[in-house]
Tab-separated table of C-alpha atoms and ligand atoms in Angstrom:
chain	number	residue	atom	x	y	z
A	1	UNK	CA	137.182	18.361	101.615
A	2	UNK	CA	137.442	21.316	99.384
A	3	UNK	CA	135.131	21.497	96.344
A	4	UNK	CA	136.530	23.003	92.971
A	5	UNK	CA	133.479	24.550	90.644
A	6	UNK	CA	134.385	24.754	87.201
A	7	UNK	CA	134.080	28.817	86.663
A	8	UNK	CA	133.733	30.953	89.710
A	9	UNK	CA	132.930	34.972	87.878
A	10	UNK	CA	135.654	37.083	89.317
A	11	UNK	CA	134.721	40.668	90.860
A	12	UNK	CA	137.190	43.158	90.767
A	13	UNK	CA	135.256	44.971	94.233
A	14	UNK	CA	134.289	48.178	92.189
A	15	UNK	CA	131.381	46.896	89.824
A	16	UNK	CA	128.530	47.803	92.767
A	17	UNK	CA	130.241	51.070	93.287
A	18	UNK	CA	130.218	51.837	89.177
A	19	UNK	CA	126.501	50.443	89.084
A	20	UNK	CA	125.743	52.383	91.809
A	21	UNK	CA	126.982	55.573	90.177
A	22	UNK	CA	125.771	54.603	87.029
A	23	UNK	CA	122.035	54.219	88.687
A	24	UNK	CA	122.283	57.523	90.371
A	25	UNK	CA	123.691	59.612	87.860
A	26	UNK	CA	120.126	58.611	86.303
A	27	UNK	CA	121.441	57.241	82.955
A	28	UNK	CA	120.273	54.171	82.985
A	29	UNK	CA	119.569	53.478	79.181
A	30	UNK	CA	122.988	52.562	76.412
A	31	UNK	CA	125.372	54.354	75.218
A	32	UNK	CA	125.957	56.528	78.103
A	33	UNK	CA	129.409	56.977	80.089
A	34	UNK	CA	130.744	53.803	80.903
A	35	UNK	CA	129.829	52.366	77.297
A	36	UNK	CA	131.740	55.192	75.790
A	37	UNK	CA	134.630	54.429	78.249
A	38	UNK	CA	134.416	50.636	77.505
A	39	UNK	CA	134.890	51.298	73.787
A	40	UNK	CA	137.551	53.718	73.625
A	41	UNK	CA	139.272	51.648	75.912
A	42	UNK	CA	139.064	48.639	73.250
A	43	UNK	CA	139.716	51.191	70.468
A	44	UNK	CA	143.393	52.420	71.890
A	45	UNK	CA	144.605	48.827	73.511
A	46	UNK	CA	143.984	47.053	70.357
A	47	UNK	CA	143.848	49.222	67.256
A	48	UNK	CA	139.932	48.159	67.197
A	49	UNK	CA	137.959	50.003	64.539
A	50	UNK	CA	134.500	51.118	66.372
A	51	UNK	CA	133.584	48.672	68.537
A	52	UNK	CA	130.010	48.892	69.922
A	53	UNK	CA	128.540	47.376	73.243
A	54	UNK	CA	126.158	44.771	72.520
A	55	UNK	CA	124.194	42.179	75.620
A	56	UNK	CA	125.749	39.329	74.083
A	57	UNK	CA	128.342	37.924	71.620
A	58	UNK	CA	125.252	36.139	70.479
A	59	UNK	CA	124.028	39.618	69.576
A	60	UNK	CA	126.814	41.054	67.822
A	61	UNK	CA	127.456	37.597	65.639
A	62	UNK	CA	123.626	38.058	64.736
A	63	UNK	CA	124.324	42.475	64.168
A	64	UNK	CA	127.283	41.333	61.781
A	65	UNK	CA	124.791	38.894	59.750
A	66	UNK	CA	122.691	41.544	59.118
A	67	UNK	CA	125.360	44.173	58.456
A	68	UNK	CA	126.910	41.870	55.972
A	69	UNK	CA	123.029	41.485	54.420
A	70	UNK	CA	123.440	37.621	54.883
A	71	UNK	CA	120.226	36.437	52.563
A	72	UNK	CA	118.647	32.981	52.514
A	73	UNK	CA	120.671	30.530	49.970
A	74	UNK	CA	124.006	32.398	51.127
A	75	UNK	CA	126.651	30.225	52.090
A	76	UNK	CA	128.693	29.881	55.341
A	77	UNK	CA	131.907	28.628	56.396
A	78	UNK	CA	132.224	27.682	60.179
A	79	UNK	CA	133.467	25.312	62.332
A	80	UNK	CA	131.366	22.972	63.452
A	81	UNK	CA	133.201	22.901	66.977
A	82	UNK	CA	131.707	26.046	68.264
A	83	UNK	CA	129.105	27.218	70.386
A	84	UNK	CA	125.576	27.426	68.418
A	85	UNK	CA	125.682	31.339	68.544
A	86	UNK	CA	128.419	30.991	65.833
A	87	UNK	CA	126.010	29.201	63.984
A	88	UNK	CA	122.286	30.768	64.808
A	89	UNK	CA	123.036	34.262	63.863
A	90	UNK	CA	123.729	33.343	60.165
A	91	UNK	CA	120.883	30.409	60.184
A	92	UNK	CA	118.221	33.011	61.043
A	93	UNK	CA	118.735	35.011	58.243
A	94	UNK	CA	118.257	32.437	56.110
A	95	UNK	CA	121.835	31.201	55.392
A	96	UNK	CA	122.960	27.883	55.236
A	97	UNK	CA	125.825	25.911	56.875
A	98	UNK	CA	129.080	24.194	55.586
A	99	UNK	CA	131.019	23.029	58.570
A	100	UNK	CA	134.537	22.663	58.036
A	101	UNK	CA	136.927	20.551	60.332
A	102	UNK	CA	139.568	21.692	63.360
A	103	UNK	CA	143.000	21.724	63.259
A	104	UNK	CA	144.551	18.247	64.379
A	105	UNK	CA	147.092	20.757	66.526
A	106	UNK	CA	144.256	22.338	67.562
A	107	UNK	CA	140.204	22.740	67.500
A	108	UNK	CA	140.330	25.823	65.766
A	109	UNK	CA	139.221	25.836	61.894
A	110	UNK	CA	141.287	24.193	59.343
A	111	UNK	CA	142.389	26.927	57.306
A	112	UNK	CA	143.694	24.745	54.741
A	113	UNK	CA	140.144	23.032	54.223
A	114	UNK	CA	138.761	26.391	53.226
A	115	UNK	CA	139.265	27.100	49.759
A	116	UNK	CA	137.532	23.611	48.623
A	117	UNK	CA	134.002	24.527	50.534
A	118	UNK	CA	134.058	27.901	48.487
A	119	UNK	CA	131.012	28.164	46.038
A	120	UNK	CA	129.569	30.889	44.136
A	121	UNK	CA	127.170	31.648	46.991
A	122	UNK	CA	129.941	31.576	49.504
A	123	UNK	CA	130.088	34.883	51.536
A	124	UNK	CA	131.853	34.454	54.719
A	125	UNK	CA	133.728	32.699	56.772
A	126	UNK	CA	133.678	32.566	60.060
A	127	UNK	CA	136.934	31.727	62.142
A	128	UNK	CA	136.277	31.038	65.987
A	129	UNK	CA	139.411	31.437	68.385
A	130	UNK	CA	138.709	28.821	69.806
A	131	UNK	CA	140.499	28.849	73.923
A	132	UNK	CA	141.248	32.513	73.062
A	133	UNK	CA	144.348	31.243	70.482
A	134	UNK	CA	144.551	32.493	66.922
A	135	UNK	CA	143.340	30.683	63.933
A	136	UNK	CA	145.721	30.957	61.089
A	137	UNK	CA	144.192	34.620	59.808
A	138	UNK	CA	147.209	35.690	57.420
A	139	UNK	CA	145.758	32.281	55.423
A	140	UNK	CA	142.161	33.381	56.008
A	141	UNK	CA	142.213	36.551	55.047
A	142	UNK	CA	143.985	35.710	51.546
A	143	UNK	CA	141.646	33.180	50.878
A	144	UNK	CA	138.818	35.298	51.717
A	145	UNK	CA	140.257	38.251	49.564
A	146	UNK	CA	140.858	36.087	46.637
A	147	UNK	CA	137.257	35.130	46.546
A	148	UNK	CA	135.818	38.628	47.730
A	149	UNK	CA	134.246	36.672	50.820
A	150	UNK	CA	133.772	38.845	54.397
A	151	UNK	CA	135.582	37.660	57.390
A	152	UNK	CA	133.655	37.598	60.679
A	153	UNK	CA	136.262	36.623	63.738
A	154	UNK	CA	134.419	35.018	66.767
A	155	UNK	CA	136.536	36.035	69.384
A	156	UNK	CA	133.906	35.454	72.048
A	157	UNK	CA	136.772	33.921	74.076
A	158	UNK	CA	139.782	35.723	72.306
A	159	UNK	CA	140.252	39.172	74.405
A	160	UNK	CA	143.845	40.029	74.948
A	161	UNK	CA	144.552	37.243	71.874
A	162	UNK	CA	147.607	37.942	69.216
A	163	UNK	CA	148.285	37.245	66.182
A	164	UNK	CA	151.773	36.904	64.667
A	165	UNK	CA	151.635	37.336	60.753
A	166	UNK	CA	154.366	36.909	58.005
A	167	UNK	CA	154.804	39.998	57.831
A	168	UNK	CA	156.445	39.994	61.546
A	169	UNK	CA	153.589	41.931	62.896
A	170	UNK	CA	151.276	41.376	66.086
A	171	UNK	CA	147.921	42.178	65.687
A	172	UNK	CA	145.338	41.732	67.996
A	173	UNK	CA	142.314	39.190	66.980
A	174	UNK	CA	139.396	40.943	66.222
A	175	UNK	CA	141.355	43.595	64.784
A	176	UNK	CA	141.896	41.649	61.717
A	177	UNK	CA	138.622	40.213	60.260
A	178	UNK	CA	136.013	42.959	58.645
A	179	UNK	CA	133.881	42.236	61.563
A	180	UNK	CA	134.716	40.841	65.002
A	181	UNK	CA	132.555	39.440	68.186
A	182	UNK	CA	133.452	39.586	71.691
A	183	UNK	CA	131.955	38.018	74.731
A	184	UNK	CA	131.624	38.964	78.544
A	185	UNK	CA	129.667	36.505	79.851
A	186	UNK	CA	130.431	34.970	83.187
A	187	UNK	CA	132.443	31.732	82.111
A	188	UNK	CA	134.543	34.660	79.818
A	189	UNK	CA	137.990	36.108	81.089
A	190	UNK	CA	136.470	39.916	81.241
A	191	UNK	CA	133.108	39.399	82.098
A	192	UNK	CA	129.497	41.681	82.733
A	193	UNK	CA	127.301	38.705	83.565
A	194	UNK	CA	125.823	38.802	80.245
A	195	UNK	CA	127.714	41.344	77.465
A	196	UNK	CA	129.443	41.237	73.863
A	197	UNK	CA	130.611	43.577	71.832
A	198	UNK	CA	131.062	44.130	68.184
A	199	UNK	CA	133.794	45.488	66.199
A	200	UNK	CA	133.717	46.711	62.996
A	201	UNK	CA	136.821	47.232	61.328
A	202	UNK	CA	136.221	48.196	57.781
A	203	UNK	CA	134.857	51.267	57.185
A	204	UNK	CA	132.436	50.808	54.632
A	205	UNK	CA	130.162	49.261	57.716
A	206	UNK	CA	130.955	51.495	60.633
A	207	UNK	CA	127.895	53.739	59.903
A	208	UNK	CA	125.068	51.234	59.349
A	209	UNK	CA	126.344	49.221	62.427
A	210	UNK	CA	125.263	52.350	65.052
A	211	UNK	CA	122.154	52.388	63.084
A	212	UNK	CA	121.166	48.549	63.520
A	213	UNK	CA	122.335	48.525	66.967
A	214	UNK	CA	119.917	51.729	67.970
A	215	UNK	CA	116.515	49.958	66.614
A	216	UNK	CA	117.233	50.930	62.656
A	217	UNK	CA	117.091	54.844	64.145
A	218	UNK	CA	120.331	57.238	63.178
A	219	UNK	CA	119.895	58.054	66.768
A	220	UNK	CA	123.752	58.432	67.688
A	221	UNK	CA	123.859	60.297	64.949
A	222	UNK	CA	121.183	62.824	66.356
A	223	UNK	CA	122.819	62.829	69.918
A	224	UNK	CA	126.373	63.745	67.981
A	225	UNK	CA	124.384	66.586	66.671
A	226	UNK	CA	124.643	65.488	63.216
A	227	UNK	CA	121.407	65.041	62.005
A	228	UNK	CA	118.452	67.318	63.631
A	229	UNK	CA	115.681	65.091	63.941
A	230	UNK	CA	116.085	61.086	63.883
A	231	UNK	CA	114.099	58.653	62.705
A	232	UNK	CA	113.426	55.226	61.409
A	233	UNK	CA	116.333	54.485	58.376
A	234	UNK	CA	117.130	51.130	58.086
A	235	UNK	CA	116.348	47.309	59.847
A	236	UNK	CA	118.129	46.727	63.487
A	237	UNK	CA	117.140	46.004	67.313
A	238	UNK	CA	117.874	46.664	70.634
A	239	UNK	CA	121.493	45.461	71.171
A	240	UNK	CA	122.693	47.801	73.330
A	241	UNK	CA	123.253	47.119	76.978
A	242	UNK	CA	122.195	49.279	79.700
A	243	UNK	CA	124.755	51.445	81.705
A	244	UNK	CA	124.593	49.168	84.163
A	245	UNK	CA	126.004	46.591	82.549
A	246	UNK	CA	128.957	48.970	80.811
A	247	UNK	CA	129.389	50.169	84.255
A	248	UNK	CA	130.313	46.428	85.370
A	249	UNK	CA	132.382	45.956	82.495
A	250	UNK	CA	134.509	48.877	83.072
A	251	UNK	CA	135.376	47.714	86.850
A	252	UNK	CA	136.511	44.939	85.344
A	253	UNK	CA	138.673	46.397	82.466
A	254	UNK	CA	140.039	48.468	85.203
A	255	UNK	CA	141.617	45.748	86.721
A	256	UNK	CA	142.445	43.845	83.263
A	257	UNK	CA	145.937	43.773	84.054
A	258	UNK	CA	145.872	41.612	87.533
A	259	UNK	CA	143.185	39.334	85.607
A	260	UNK	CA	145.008	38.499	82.724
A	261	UNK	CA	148.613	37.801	85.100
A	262	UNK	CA	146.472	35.559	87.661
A	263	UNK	CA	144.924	33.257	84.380
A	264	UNK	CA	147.984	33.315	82.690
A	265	UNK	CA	149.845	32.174	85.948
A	266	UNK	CA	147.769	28.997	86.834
A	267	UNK	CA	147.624	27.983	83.145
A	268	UNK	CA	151.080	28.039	83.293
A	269	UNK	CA	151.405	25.698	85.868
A	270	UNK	CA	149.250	23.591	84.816
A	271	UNK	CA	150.751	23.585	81.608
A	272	UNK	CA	154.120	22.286	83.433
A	273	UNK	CA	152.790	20.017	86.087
A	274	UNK	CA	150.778	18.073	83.623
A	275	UNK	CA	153.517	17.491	81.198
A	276	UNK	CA	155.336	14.445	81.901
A	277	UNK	CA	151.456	12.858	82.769
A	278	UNK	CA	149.878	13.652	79.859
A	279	UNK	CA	152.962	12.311	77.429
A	280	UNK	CA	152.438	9.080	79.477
A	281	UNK	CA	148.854	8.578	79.148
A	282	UNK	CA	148.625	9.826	75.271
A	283	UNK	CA	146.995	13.178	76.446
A	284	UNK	CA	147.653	16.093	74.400
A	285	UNK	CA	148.207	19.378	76.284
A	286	UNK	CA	147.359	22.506	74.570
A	287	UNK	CA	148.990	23.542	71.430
A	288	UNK	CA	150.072	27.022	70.800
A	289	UNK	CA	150.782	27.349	67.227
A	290	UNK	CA	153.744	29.839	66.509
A	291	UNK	CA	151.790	32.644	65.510
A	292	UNK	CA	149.264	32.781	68.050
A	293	UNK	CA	150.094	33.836	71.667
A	294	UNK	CA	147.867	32.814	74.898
A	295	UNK	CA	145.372	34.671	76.546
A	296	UNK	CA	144.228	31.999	79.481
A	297	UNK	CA	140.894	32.034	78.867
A	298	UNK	CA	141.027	28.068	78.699
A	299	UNK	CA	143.107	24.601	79.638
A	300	UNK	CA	142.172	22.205	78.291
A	301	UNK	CA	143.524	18.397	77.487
A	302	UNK	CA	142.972	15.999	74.387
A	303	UNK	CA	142.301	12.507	75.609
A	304	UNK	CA	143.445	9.167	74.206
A	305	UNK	CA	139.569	8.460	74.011
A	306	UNK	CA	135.936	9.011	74.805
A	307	UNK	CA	136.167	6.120	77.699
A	308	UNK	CA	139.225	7.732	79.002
A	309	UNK	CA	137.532	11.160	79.212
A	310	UNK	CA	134.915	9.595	81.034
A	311	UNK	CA	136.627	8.012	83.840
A	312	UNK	CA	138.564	11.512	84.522
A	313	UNK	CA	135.088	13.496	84.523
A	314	UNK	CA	133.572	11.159	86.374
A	315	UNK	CA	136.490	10.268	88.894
A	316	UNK	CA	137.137	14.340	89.508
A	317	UNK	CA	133.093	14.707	89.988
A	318	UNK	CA	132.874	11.879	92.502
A	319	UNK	CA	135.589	14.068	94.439
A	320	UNK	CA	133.984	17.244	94.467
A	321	UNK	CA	136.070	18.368	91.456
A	322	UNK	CA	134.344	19.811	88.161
A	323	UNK	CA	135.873	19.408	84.895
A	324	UNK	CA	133.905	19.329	81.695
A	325	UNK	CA	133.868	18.354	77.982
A	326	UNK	CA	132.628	21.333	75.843
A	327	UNK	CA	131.082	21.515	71.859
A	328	UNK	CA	128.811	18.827	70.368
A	329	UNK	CA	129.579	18.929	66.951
A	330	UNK	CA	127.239	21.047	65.037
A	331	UNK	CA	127.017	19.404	62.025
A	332	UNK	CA	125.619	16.022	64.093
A	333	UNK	CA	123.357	18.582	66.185
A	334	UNK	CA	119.287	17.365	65.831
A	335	UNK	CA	118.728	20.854	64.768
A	336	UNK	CA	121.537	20.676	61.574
A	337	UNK	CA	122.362	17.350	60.443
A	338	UNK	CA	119.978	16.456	58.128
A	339	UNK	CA	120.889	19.567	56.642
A	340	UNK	CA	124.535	18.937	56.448
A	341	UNK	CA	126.072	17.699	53.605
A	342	UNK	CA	127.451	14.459	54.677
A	343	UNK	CA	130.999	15.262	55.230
A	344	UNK	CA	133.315	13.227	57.814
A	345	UNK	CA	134.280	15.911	60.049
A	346	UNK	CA	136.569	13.594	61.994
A	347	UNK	CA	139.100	15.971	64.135
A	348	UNK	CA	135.007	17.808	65.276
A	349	UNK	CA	134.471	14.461	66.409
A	350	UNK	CA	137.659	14.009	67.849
A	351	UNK	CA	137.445	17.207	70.137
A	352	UNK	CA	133.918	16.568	70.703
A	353	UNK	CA	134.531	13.126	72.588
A	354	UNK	CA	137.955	13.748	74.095
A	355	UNK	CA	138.292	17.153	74.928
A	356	UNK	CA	138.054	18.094	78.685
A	357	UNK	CA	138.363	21.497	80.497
A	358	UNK	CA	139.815	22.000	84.000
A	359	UNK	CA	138.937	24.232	86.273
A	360	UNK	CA	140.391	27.883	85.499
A	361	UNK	CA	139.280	30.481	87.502
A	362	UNK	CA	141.105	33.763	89.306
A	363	UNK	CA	140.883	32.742	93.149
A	364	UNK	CA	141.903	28.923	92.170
A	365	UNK	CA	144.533	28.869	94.485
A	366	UNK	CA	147.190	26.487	94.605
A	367	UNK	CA	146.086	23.990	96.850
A	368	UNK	CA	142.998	23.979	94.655
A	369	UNK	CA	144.811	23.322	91.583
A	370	UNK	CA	146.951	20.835	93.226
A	371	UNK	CA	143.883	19.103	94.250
A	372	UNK	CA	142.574	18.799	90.685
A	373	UNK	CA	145.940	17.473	89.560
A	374	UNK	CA	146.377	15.290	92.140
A	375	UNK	CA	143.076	13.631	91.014
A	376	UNK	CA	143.904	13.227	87.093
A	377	UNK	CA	146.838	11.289	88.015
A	378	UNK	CA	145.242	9.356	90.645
A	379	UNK	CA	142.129	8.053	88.591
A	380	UNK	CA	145.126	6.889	85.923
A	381	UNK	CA	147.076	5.178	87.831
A	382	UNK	CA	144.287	3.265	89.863
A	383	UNK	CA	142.925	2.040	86.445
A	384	UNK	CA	146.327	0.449	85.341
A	385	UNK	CA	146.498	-0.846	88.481
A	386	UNK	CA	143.215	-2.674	88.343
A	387	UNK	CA	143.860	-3.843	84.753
A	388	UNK	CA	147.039	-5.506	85.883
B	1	PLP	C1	130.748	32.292	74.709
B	1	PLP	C2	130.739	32.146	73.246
B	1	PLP	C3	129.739	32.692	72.419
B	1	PLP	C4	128.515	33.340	72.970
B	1	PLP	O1	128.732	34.411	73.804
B	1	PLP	P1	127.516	35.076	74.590
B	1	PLP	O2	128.087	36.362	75.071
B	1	PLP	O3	127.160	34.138	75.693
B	1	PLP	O4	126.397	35.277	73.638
B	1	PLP	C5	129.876	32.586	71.050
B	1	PLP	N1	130.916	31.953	70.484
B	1	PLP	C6	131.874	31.396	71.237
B	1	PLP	C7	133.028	30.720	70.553
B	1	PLP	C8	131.820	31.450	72.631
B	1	PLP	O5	132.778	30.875	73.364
């Protein structure tokens, strides 16, 4: 019997050879070849402003809080369906939370909640794409502008993402906020084991960003023969990754084509052999809202219910097939509620207890997939046979 893993990391077959060149060449440390290559390559696909390498998205969420000089008492919008990084790199400066509620189409943020969480201490919102598809950012952004608020996109999952404004125009996410976040870990489409990357897309940041990401030094700037001695100017850390790691990363962009087509391809199906099933059973399929396009990076369903969820996890585990649920809601987390403010967050719950991912990886072949579909409709159909 075959078994189906959840996320098996996809290698393109030249990451050892770039790591190996990348060892040899002795440049080991950041910022060396394959970073530079990694970033121009972001910079002409998507009309990025300078994006920067970072070991994490975790790490370039937490670079934007401190480029944006988040300061305790400042207030952030969020969703509360998100991964904690969304949520960490703002609470360790000091900030605190408000959590607004998902989409009922969808579990990304409910852009038309926004405007009623604003306060005078409000200074950014934080949009996560969530699955990789667009949030609504022409209504973000105006909101934001109105109230001179920063916009930080997580796009930790949104690589390859669109979005379709009113003006007519497709721009890629991350490309839109003032700062964006990117992700490469190993459950990602593109993926270094562990990697992120920021972009910074208004100017008034791009400088101070190189600074915090090289320790607080103007160290790039000394290596572009700028300055001619650098030194200690400013807060920041070590968030660049080694060579090694940009080295990985750019086998992989390499071959970002053929990675993109195979996701995109069993999605699809997916997408088409669940259809008829899921109207049946009152599971939602994913929703693509008109001006967002779909990178892959996740299928997911909507259940009827926390009960129903269960007996498909459970049924697809006892048969060798993993599927899982995904967020706790952060604003019921041990570490946040008592600080949260009380609101009913009821489509966070909603995606919290029904949501459920199937498996999505490049060499899930056919048979594979069939396997896993084969199973949701089974466990259904055996449970309205026992009720009768
Ligand atoms: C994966 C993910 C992160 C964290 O990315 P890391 O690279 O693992 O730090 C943050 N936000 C979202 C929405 C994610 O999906």
């Amino acid at each position: 019997m075959i078994s189906i893993p959840f996320n098996k990391p996809y290698l393109t077959g030249k990451e050892a050879h770039y790591m190996y060149d990348a060892v040899y060449t002795g440049k080991l440390s950041g910022n060396g070849k394959y970073t530079q290559k990694c970033q121009k390559w972001f910079i002409q696909k998507y009309g990025f402003g300078k994006c920067l390498l970072t070991t994490s998205c975790t790490d370039a969420l937490e670079m934007a809080a401190i480029l944006l000089d988040i300061q305790p008492g400042d207030e952030v919008i969020l969703p509360s369906y998100t991964f904690v990084s969304t949520a960490n790199a703002f609470v360790l400066r000091g900030a605190k939370l408000v959590f607004a509620d998902s989409r009922i189409d969808h579990p990304g943020i409910d852009e038309s909640s926004l405007e009623a969480l604003i306060t005078p201490k409000t200074k950014v919102i934080v949009p996560v794409h969530y699955a990789g598809v667009a949030c609504d950012m022409d209504v973000i952004m105006e909101v934001a502008n109105k109230h001179n608020l920063f916009v930080i996109e997580d796009a930790a999952q949104a690589i390859d993402s669109y979005y379709t404004g009113k003006d007519g125009e497709k721009r890629a996410l991350g490309s839109i906020g003032h700062l964006a976040a990117f992700s490469f870990h190993e459950t990602k489409n593109i993926i270094s084991g562990e990697g992120g990357m920021l972009v910074v897309n208004d100017e008034r940041f791009k400088e101070r960003a190189e600074i915090i990401w090289e320790k607080g030094t103007n160290r790039s700037a000394f290596f572009r023969g700028e300055v001619n001695k650098y030194g200690w100017v400013d807060i920041g850390s070590s968030f660049l990754p080694s060579e090694v790691i940009a080295a990985f990363l750019w086998a992989q962009l390499e071959n970002f084509e053929d990675i993109q087509s195979r996701r995109c391809k069993i999605w699809n199906e997916y997408d088409i052999i669940l259809k008829e099933w899921s109207a049946k059973n009152g599971i939602h399929q994913p929703t693509i809202p008109k001006f967002a396009s779909n990178n892959a990076h996740m299928y997911y369903l909507v259940c009827e219910s926390l009960e129903q969820r269960t007996l498909l996890l459970q049924y697809l585990k006892e048969n060798d097939v993993l599927a899982v649920f995904h967020y706790l809601s952060l604003h019921k987390s041990d570490f946040y509620q008592s600080k949260h403010d009380g609101r009913v967050l009821s489509q966070t719950e909603r995606y919290s207890n029904n949501l459920l991912r199937l498996p999505l990886f490049y060499d899930l072949n056919k048979k594979g997939q069939l396997k896993v579909v084969q199973l949701l409709k089974e466990c259904l159909s055996k449970k309205n046979v026992t009720n009768i």
